[in-house]
Amino acid sequence: MNQPKKTAPRKTGPGAGSRLSESPANELIEYGYKVELQEARHVFPHELWNHKAHSIMLYEQGILTRRNVSKILKVLHRIEAMGFKRFPMDPGKGELYYNIESFLIEKAGEDAGGRMHSGRSRGDMYVCSERMILREKILQLVENTVALIETIIGVAARHVQTIMPGYTLLQHAQPTTFAHYLLSFADRFQRDLDRLQETYRRVNRSPMGAAISTGSSFPLNRPRMAQMLGFLGVVENTRDAAISRDFTLESVTHAAILASNLSTLADDLNVWCTYEFGMVELSDAYCSTSTIMPQKKNPSSLERMRYMSAECIGNAMTVFAQLKTHSEELGDLEATGPVAWHALDNAHAVLRFMRGVLSTLTVKKEVMRERAGANFTQATQLAETIVLEKGVAFRTAHRIVGKMVRRCLEEKVSPAEVTAEMLDRAAIEISGRPLKMKPETIRKAMDAAYIVEHRNSLGSPGRGQVTRMLRQRSLQMAREKKWVAREQDGITSAKRLTDSIARGLMKR
């Protein structure tokens, strides 16, 4: 009697039983596929959207039958309903794509499910997901940067006349206002917005239909895929579309610049909230205390902002290193995505931290005003006044005032106590003749509030200029919010379009 043949257990994993004779090694599963599946939470919704759009396009091009596309879309709908947490993942099968295809073939059969990948590669599909995720995170960064600038404008509007010392090298420089200081950061963040928006326009292009670099012999409709996935257009050259990651490098670099700007502001506030400066105080909600020193109020939010910003800058360097390779090293290229996403998430977190800190910040106006006039921040104004009043060369006036300041510091004379005689003494030593300045002229030149109020050249801290800048920045933020809403609506509309077509094709 013939014994039935024993069927060898089916090998699992990408290519096992066809090109490859063995299932994946444990190390490849443990340190490769498992790691990739952990990152798949980012990719999951975008990959399903891609599968649906691609299947619809294949049907519209006559590559899939109505019966097969219906079967595929029904299973994809089922996977989408499960969500990432409930969808059964098996690292032994490979990364996310292989798990989805395996589930699809199991439920719809290989004759239907095995056709979904026609004319497509993981190459164009993965770079597509990377672009889709980056565009969402860039829009999120833009939206939160706008919100931070609005917060800055709101705080600055309350401090147009809050006089404070300006600093260079952490030494008193010239008097300014807290509003003018804050607006300098609003303008930095505006440039961050400009960079991110420019990057967004390059990121938001579809690579689909490029396959692994040379396209396909199937009659694919690349613009149709771009439309259904919410892209602004197509990356035309198929090799460029499939393997270039300069858009990822650009995204993470611009996020790092934003993080650097945020870290600089955090550093300033960190110094100013010390006992030695005492010019600002953080809300208790954004601070912590010590486990041993009961008096401590630590500005922990500022500390966290600084090291999260450092991570973001480090991520940018990682992507630079990943791309310093042969142009077709796909593993290196695909690894850039998670690094960049983490960087943009960090920048987003720092934006939210900073907005919270600024909106609850206590500004010590009297301390700022006292410091502004206490350590000869008025010296530049006095030198300029000498030039304007007496026609002396600026370098000569600079030397005269410098001489007088040194003597005042040695003799413990405050800026408010400076007299015409003191100035003349220094002038005689430097130029051989007295200046004979009027006491009232010297008094005004040594008054920090008077100095600031008369700084009215374009962009200066005078009240008129700051008020104008506040108004203009507010109008700009309204335009920025409209841009974000328009781009978000475009992506949402494309998703609705794809889902609507899919629902129609699922009806049989």
Coordinates of C-alpha atoms in Angstrom, one line a residue:
M1 CA 0.0 0.0 0.0
N2 CA 1.4 3.4 -1.0
Q3 CA 2.1 5.7 1.9
P4 CA 1.0 9.3 1.3
K5 CA 3.9 11.7 0.7
K6 CA 4.8 13.9 3.6
T7 CA 4.6 17.6 2.7
A8 CA 7.7 19.5 3.9
P9 CA 6.8 22.5 6.1
R10 CA 6.5 25.6 4.0
K11 CA 9.4 28.0 4.4
T12 CA 8.3 31.4 5.4
G13 CA 9.9 34.8 5.0
P14 CA 10.6 37.1 2.1
G15 CA 11.6 35.0 -0.9
A16 CA 11.8 31.8 1.1
G17 CA 10.9 28.8 -1.1
S18 CA 11.5 30.7 -4.3
R19 CA 14.8 32.6 -4.8
L20 CA 15.9 31.8 -1.2
S21 CA 16.2 28.2 0.0
E22 CA 15.9 29.0 3.7
S23 CA 13.8 31.0 6.1
P24 CA 15.3 34.2 7.6
A25 CA 18.0 33.7 10.2
N26 CA 17.1 34.4 13.8
E27 CA 19.4 37.4 13.8
L28 CA 17.8 38.9 10.8
I29 CA 14.4 38.5 12.4
E30 CA 15.5 39.8 15.8
Y31 CA 17.6 42.8 14.7
G32 CA 16.1 43.5 11.4
Y33 CA 12.4 42.7 10.9
K34 CA 11.4 43.1 14.5
V35 CA 13.0 46.5 14.6
E36 CA 11.3 47.5 11.3
L37 CA 7.9 46.3 12.6
Q38 CA 8.3 48.5 15.7
E39 CA 8.8 51.5 13.4
A40 CA 5.8 50.3 11.2
R41 CA 3.4 52.2 13.4
H42 CA 4.4 55.3 11.5
V43 CA 4.0 53.7 8.1
F44 CA 0.9 51.5 8.6
P45 CA -1.9 54.0 7.6
H46 CA 0.1 55.4 4.8
E47 CA 1.0 52.0 3.3
L48 CA -2.7 50.9 3.4
W49 CA -3.6 54.2 1.7
N50 CA -1.0 53.4 -0.9
H51 CA -2.3 49.8 -1.4
K52 CA -5.8 51.1 -2.0
A53 CA -4.8 53.8 -4.4
H54 CA -2.5 51.5 -6.3
S55 CA -5.2 48.8 -6.6
I56 CA -7.7 51.4 -7.8
M57 CA -5.2 52.7 -10.4
L58 CA -4.5 49.2 -11.6
Y59 CA -8.2 48.6 -12.1
E60 CA -8.7 51.9 -13.9
Q61 CA -5.9 51.0 -16.2
G62 CA -7.4 47.6 -17.0
I63 CA -4.6 45.7 -15.2
L64 CA -7.0 44.4 -12.4
T65 CA -10.5 43.0 -13.0
R66 CA -13.4 44.4 -11.0
R67 CA -13.7 41.1 -9.2
N68 CA -10.1 41.0 -8.1
V69 CA -9.9 44.7 -7.1
S70 CA -13.1 44.2 -5.0
K71 CA -11.5 41.3 -3.2
I72 CA -8.3 43.2 -2.5
L73 CA -10.0 46.3 -1.3
K74 CA -12.3 44.4 1.1
V75 CA -9.3 42.8 2.8
L76 CA -7.5 46.1 2.9
H77 CA -10.6 47.6 4.5
R78 CA -10.6 44.8 7.1
I79 CA -6.9 45.4 7.9
E80 CA -7.6 49.1 8.3
A81 CA -10.4 48.4 10.7
M82 CA -8.2 46.3 12.8
G83 CA -5.6 49.0 13.2
F84 CA -1.9 48.7 13.8
K85 CA -2.2 47.3 17.3
R86 CA -4.6 44.5 16.4
F87 CA -3.2 43.5 13.0
P88 CA -1.3 40.2 13.4
M89 CA 2.4 40.8 12.8
D90 CA 4.9 38.0 12.4
P91 CA 8.5 39.1 12.2
G92 CA 9.3 35.7 10.6
K93 CA 7.3 36.8 7.6
G94 CA 9.4 40.0 7.2
E95 CA 8.6 43.6 7.4
L96 CA 5.2 45.3 7.3
Y97 CA 4.6 44.9 3.5
Y98 CA 5.2 41.2 3.6
N99 CA 2.8 40.8 6.6
I100 CA 0.1 42.7 4.8
E101 CA 0.5 40.8 1.5
S102 CA 0.6 37.5 3.4
F103 CA -2.7 38.3 5.1
L104 CA -4.2 39.6 1.9
I105 CA -3.3 36.4 0.0
E106 CA -4.5 34.2 2.9
K107 CA -8.0 35.9 2.8
A108 CA -8.4 36.8 -0.9
G109 CA -6.3 34.0 -2.5
E110 CA -3.1 34.4 -4.5
D111 CA -4.9 34.9 -7.8
A112 CA -6.4 38.1 -6.5
G113 CA -4.1 39.2 -3.6
G114 CA -1.0 38.3 -5.5
R115 CA -1.8 40.9 -8.2
M116 CA -1.9 43.9 -5.9
H117 CA 1.9 44.5 -6.2
S118 CA 1.8 44.6 -10.0
G119 CA 4.0 47.4 -11.4
R120 CA 5.3 48.4 -7.9
S121 CA 8.3 47.9 -5.8
R122 CA 9.0 48.3 -2.1
G123 CA 11.4 51.0 -3.4
D124 CA 8.8 53.4 -4.6
M125 CA 6.3 52.3 -1.9
Y126 CA 8.7 52.9 1.0
V127 CA 10.0 56.3 -0.3
C128 CA 6.3 57.2 -0.8
S129 CA 5.5 56.5 2.8
E130 CA 8.6 58.4 3.9
R131 CA 7.3 61.4 1.9
M132 CA 3.8 61.1 3.2
I133 CA 4.9 61.0 6.9
L134 CA 7.4 63.8 6.4
R135 CA 4.8 66.1 4.8
E136 CA 2.4 65.6 7.7
K137 CA 5.2 66.2 10.3
I138 CA 6.3 69.3 8.4
L139 CA 2.8 70.7 8.4
Q140 CA 2.6 69.9 12.1
L141 CA 5.9 71.8 12.7
V142 CA 4.6 74.8 10.6
E143 CA 1.3 74.8 12.5
N144 CA 3.1 74.8 15.9
T145 CA 5.7 77.3 14.9
V146 CA 2.9 79.7 13.9
A147 CA 1.3 79.1 17.3
L148 CA 4.6 79.9 19.0
I149 CA 5.1 83.1 17.0
E150 CA 1.6 84.1 17.9
T151 CA 2.4 83.5 21.6
I152 CA 5.6 85.6 21.2
I153 CA 3.6 88.4 19.6
G154 CA 1.1 88.3 22.5
V155 CA 3.8 88.5 25.2
A156 CA 5.8 91.1 23.3
A157 CA 2.7 93.3 23.0
R158 CA 2.6 93.5 26.8
H159 CA 6.2 94.5 27.0
V160 CA 6.7 97.2 24.3
Q161 CA 8.0 99.6 27.1
T162 CA 9.6 97.0 29.3
I163 CA 13.2 98.3 29.3
M164 CA 16.0 95.8 29.7
P165 CA 19.7 95.5 29.1
G166 CA 20.8 94.0 25.8
Y167 CA 23.8 91.6 26.0
T168 CA 26.7 90.6 24.0
L169 CA 29.0 87.9 25.3
L170 CA 26.8 88.0 28.4
Q171 CA 28.1 91.5 29.1
H172 CA 25.8 94.5 29.2
A173 CA 25.7 96.1 25.8
Q174 CA 22.9 98.6 25.0
P175 CA 19.4 99.2 26.4
T176 CA 16.5 97.6 24.6
T177 CA 13.0 96.2 25.4
F178 CA 11.8 92.8 26.1
A179 CA 9.4 93.2 23.2
H180 CA 12.2 93.9 20.8
Y181 CA 14.1 90.9 22.1
L182 CA 11.2 88.6 21.6
L183 CA 10.5 89.9 18.1
S184 CA 14.0 89.0 17.1
F185 CA 13.1 85.3 17.8
A186 CA 9.7 85.7 16.1
D187 CA 11.7 86.7 13.0
R188 CA 14.0 83.7 13.4
F189 CA 11.1 81.4 13.6
Q190 CA 9.5 83.1 10.5
R191 CA 12.6 82.1 8.6
D192 CA 12.2 78.5 9.9
L193 CA 8.6 78.7 8.5
D194 CA 9.9 79.8 5.2
R195 CA 12.5 76.9 5.1
L196 CA 9.9 74.3 6.1
Q197 CA 7.4 75.5 3.5
E198 CA 10.0 75.4 0.8
T199 CA 11.0 71.9 1.9
Y200 CA 7.3 70.8 2.0
R201 CA 6.9 71.7 -1.7
R202 CA 9.8 69.4 -2.6
V203 CA 8.7 66.6 -0.2
N204 CA 5.1 66.6 -1.4
R205 CA 5.8 64.8 -4.7
S206 CA 4.8 61.3 -5.6
P207 CA 7.4 58.7 -6.5
M208 CA 4.8 56.0 -7.2
G209 CA 5.1 54.2 -10.6
A210 CA 8.9 54.5 -10.4
A211 CA 9.1 50.9 -9.1
I212 CA 12.7 50.2 -8.2
S213 CA 14.2 52.8 -10.6
T214 CA 13.1 52.2 -14.2
G215 CA 9.3 52.2 -14.0
S216 CA 7.3 49.3 -15.3
S217 CA 6.0 47.7 -18.5
F218 CA 2.5 47.9 -17.1
P219 CA 0.5 51.0 -18.3
L220 CA 0.7 52.8 -14.9
N221 CA -0.9 56.2 -14.4
R222 CA 1.5 58.0 -12.2
P223 CA -0.3 61.4 -12.1
R224 CA -3.5 59.5 -11.0
M225 CA -1.6 58.0 -8.1
A226 CA -0.2 61.4 -7.1
Q227 CA -3.8 62.7 -7.1
M228 CA -5.2 59.9 -5.0
L229 CA -2.4 60.2 -2.5
G230 CA -2.7 64.0 -2.1
F231 CA 0.7 64.9 -3.7
L232 CA 1.2 68.2 -5.6
G233 CA 2.7 66.3 -8.5
V234 CA 5.2 63.5 -9.6
V235 CA 8.9 63.1 -9.2
E236 CA 9.4 62.6 -12.9
N237 CA 12.7 60.7 -13.3
T238 CA 12.0 57.2 -12.1
R239 CA 15.5 56.5 -10.7
D240 CA 15.4 59.9 -8.8
A241 CA 12.0 59.1 -7.6
A242 CA 12.9 55.7 -6.1
I243 CA 16.3 56.2 -4.6
S244 CA 16.9 59.9 -3.7
R245 CA 16.6 61.0 -0.1
D246 CA 17.9 64.5 -0.3
F247 CA 14.3 65.6 0.6
T248 CA 14.7 63.7 3.9
L249 CA 18.1 65.3 4.6
E250 CA 16.6 68.8 3.8
S251 CA 13.6 68.1 6.2
V252 CA 15.7 67.0 9.1
T253 CA 18.3 69.7 8.6
H254 CA 15.7 72.4 8.7
A255 CA 14.1 70.8 11.7
A256 CA 17.5 71.0 13.3
I257 CA 17.9 74.7 12.5
L258 CA 14.5 75.3 14.1
A259 CA 15.6 73.2 17.2
S260 CA 18.8 75.2 17.4
N261 CA 16.9 78.5 17.4
L262 CA 14.6 77.2 20.1
S263 CA 17.6 76.0 22.2
T264 CA 19.1 79.5 22.0
L265 CA 16.0 81.1 23.4
A266 CA 15.8 78.4 26.1
D267 CA 19.4 79.1 27.0
D268 CA 18.8 82.8 27.4
L269 CA 15.8 82.2 29.7
N270 CA 17.8 79.7 31.6
V271 CA 20.4 82.3 32.5
W272 CA 17.8 85.1 33.2
C273 CA 15.9 83.0 35.7
T274 CA 18.9 82.4 37.9
Y275 CA 19.2 84.3 41.2
E276 CA 22.1 86.3 39.8
F277 CA 20.0 87.7 37.0
G278 CA 16.5 87.4 38.4
M279 CA 14.8 89.0 35.3
V280 CA 12.3 86.3 34.6
E281 CA 10.7 83.4 36.5
L282 CA 9.2 80.2 35.1
S283 CA 5.8 79.0 36.2
D284 CA 6.0 76.2 38.8
A285 CA 4.2 73.9 36.3
Y286 CA 7.3 74.0 34.0
C287 CA 9.8 73.4 36.8
S288 CA 10.9 70.6 39.2
T289 CA 12.7 70.4 42.5
S290 CA 15.6 68.5 44.0
T291 CA 15.5 65.3 45.8
I292 CA 18.0 66.6 48.4
M293 CA 17.9 70.4 48.3
P294 CA 14.4 71.6 49.3
Q295 CA 15.0 75.2 48.2
K296 CA 15.5 74.3 44.5
K297 CA 13.2 75.4 41.7
N298 CA 14.8 73.9 38.6
P299 CA 13.8 75.2 35.1
S300 CA 13.5 71.6 33.9
S301 CA 11.5 72.4 30.9
L302 CA 14.3 74.6 29.5
E303 CA 16.8 71.8 30.2
R304 CA 14.6 69.3 28.4
M305 CA 14.3 71.7 25.4
R306 CA 18.1 72.0 25.1
Y307 CA 18.8 68.3 25.1
M308 CA 15.9 67.4 22.8
S309 CA 17.2 70.1 20.4
A310 CA 20.7 68.5 20.7
E311 CA 19.1 65.1 19.7
C312 CA 17.5 66.7 16.7
I313 CA 20.8 68.1 15.5
G314 CA 22.4 64.7 16.1
N315 CA 19.7 63.1 14.0
A316 CA 20.5 65.5 11.1
M317 CA 24.1 64.4 11.3
T318 CA 23.0 60.7 11.3
V319 CA 21.1 61.2 8.1
F320 CA 24.1 63.0 6.5
A321 CA 26.2 59.9 7.4
Q322 CA 23.5 57.4 6.1
L323 CA 23.4 59.1 2.8
K324 CA 27.2 59.2 2.4
T325 CA 27.1 56.0 0.5
H326 CA 26.6 54.4 -2.9
S327 CA 23.5 55.9 -4.4
E328 CA 21.7 52.6 -4.6
E329 CA 22.3 51.3 -1.1
L330 CA 18.5 50.9 -0.4
G331 CA 18.9 49.7 3.2
D332 CA 20.8 52.8 4.1
L333 CA 18.3 55.0 2.3
E334 CA 15.3 53.4 3.9
A335 CA 16.8 53.8 7.4
T336 CA 16.8 57.6 7.0
G337 CA 13.0 57.8 7.5
P338 CA 12.7 56.8 11.2
V339 CA 15.7 59.0 12.1
A340 CA 14.1 62.0 10.4
W341 CA 10.6 61.4 11.9
H342 CA 12.1 61.2 15.4
A343 CA 13.9 64.5 14.8
L344 CA 10.8 66.3 13.6
D345 CA 8.8 64.8 16.6
N346 CA 11.5 66.3 18.9
A347 CA 11.3 69.7 17.3
H348 CA 7.5 69.6 17.6
A349 CA 7.8 68.8 21.4
V350 CA 10.3 71.6 21.9
L351 CA 7.9 74.0 20.2
R352 CA 5.1 73.1 22.5
F353 CA 7.4 73.3 25.5
M354 CA 8.5 76.8 24.6
R355 CA 5.0 78.0 23.9
G356 CA 3.9 76.9 27.4
V357 CA 6.9 78.4 29.1
L358 CA 6.5 81.8 27.4
S359 CA 2.7 82.0 27.9
T360 CA 3.2 81.5 31.7
L361 CA 6.4 83.4 32.1
T362 CA 6.7 86.1 34.9
V363 CA 8.7 89.1 33.7
K364 CA 10.4 91.1 36.4
K365 CA 10.0 94.6 34.8
E366 CA 11.6 96.6 37.6
V367 CA 14.6 94.3 37.8
M368 CA 15.0 94.6 34.0
R369 CA 14.7 98.4 34.1
E370 CA 17.2 98.8 37.0
R371 CA 19.7 96.5 35.2
A372 CA 19.3 98.4 31.9
G373 CA 20.7 101.6 33.4
A374 CA 23.2 100.2 36.0
N375 CA 26.3 99.3 34.0
F376 CA 26.9 101.8 31.3
T377 CA 24.7 100.3 28.5
Q378 CA 24.2 104.0 27.7
A379 CA 27.8 104.5 26.6
T380 CA 27.2 104.0 22.9
Q381 CA 24.4 106.7 23.0
L382 CA 26.7 109.1 24.8
A383 CA 29.4 108.6 22.1
E384 CA 26.9 109.1 19.3
T385 CA 25.6 112.2 21.0
I386 CA 29.1 113.7 21.2
V387 CA 29.5 113.1 17.4
L388 CA 26.1 114.7 16.6
E389 CA 26.5 117.6 19.0
K390 CA 30.2 118.4 18.6
G391 CA 31.2 117.0 15.2
V392 CA 33.9 114.8 16.7
A393 CA 35.0 111.7 14.8
F394 CA 33.2 108.6 16.2
R395 CA 36.4 106.8 17.0
T396 CA 37.6 109.8 19.1
A397 CA 34.2 110.0 20.9
H398 CA 34.4 106.2 21.5
R399 CA 37.9 106.7 23.2
I400 CA 36.6 109.6 25.3
V401 CA 33.6 107.7 26.6
G402 CA 35.7 104.5 27.1
K403 CA 38.1 106.5 29.2
M404 CA 35.3 108.1 31.3
V405 CA 33.6 104.7 31.9
R406 CA 36.8 103.1 33.2
R407 CA 37.3 106.0 35.6
C408 CA 33.7 105.8 36.8
L409 CA 34.0 102.1 37.5
E410 CA 37.2 102.6 39.4
E411 CA 35.7 105.4 41.4
K412 CA 32.3 103.7 41.8
V413 CA 30.4 106.4 40.0
S414 CA 27.0 105.2 38.6
P415 CA 25.8 106.1 35.1
A416 CA 23.2 108.4 36.6
E417 CA 26.0 110.4 38.4
V418 CA 28.0 111.2 35.3
T419 CA 28.7 115.0 34.9
A420 CA 29.9 117.3 32.2
E421 CA 33.1 117.8 34.2
M422 CA 33.8 114.0 34.2
L423 CA 33.3 113.9 30.4
D424 CA 35.5 117.0 29.8
R425 CA 38.3 115.5 31.9
A426 CA 38.4 112.4 29.7
A427 CA 38.1 114.5 26.5
I428 CA 41.1 116.6 27.5
E429 CA 43.2 113.5 28.1
I430 CA 42.2 112.0 24.8
S431 CA 41.9 115.0 22.4
G432 CA 43.4 117.9 24.3
R433 CA 40.3 119.9 24.7
P434 CA 37.0 119.8 26.6
L435 CA 33.6 119.0 25.0
K436 CA 31.5 121.4 27.2
M437 CA 28.3 119.3 26.8
K438 CA 25.1 120.6 28.4
P439 CA 24.2 118.7 31.6
E440 CA 20.7 118.1 30.2
T441 CA 22.1 116.6 27.0
I442 CA 24.3 114.2 29.1
R443 CA 21.3 113.3 31.3
K444 CA 19.2 112.3 28.3
A445 CA 22.1 110.3 26.8
M446 CA 22.5 108.4 30.1
D447 CA 18.7 107.6 30.4
A448 CA 18.0 104.1 29.2
A449 CA 14.3 104.7 28.6
Y450 CA 15.0 107.9 26.6
I451 CA 17.6 106.0 24.5
V452 CA 15.2 103.3 23.6
E453 CA 12.3 105.6 22.9
H454 CA 14.5 107.5 20.3
R455 CA 15.7 104.3 18.6
N456 CA 13.4 104.7 15.6
S457 CA 15.4 103.6 12.6
L458 CA 13.9 100.7 10.7
G459 CA 13.6 97.6 13.0
S460 CA 14.8 99.4 16.1
P461 CA 13.4 98.9 19.7
G462 CA 11.6 102.3 19.7
R463 CA 7.9 102.0 20.5
G464 CA 6.8 103.1 17.0
Q465 CA 9.0 100.5 15.2
V466 CA 8.1 97.7 17.6
T467 CA 4.3 98.4 17.3
R468 CA 4.6 98.4 13.5
M469 CA 6.5 95.1 13.6
L470 CA 4.0 93.5 15.9
R471 CA 1.1 94.5 13.6
Q472 CA 2.9 93.2 10.5
R473 CA 3.9 89.9 12.2
S474 CA 0.3 89.3 13.3
L475 CA -1.0 89.8 9.7
Q476 CA 1.7 87.4 8.5
M477 CA 0.6 84.7 11.0
A478 CA -3.0 84.9 9.6
R479 CA -1.6 84.2 6.1
E480 CA 0.5 81.3 7.5
K481 CA -2.5 79.7 9.1
K482 CA -4.4 79.8 5.8
W483 CA -1.5 78.1 4.0
V484 CA -1.5 75.2 6.6
A485 CA -5.2 74.8 6.4
R486 CA -5.1 74.7 2.6
E487 CA -2.4 72.0 2.5
Q488 CA -4.1 69.9 5.2
D489 CA -7.4 70.1 3.3
G490 CA -5.7 68.9 0.2
I491 CA -4.4 65.8 1.9
T492 CA -7.7 65.1 3.6
S493 CA -9.6 65.5 0.4
A494 CA -7.3 63.1 -1.4
K495 CA -7.8 60.5 1.3
R496 CA -11.6 60.9 1.1
L497 CA -11.4 60.5 -2.7
T498 CA -9.5 57.3 -2.5
D499 CA -11.8 55.9 0.2
S500 CA -14.9 56.9 -1.8
I501 CA -13.7 55.1 -4.9
A502 CA -12.7 52.1 -2.8
R503 CA -16.2 51.8 -1.3
G504 CA -17.8 51.9 -4.7
L505 CA -15.5 49.1 -6.0
M506 CA -16.1 46.9 -3.0
K507 CA -19.8 46.8 -3.8
R508 CA -20.5 43.7 -6.0

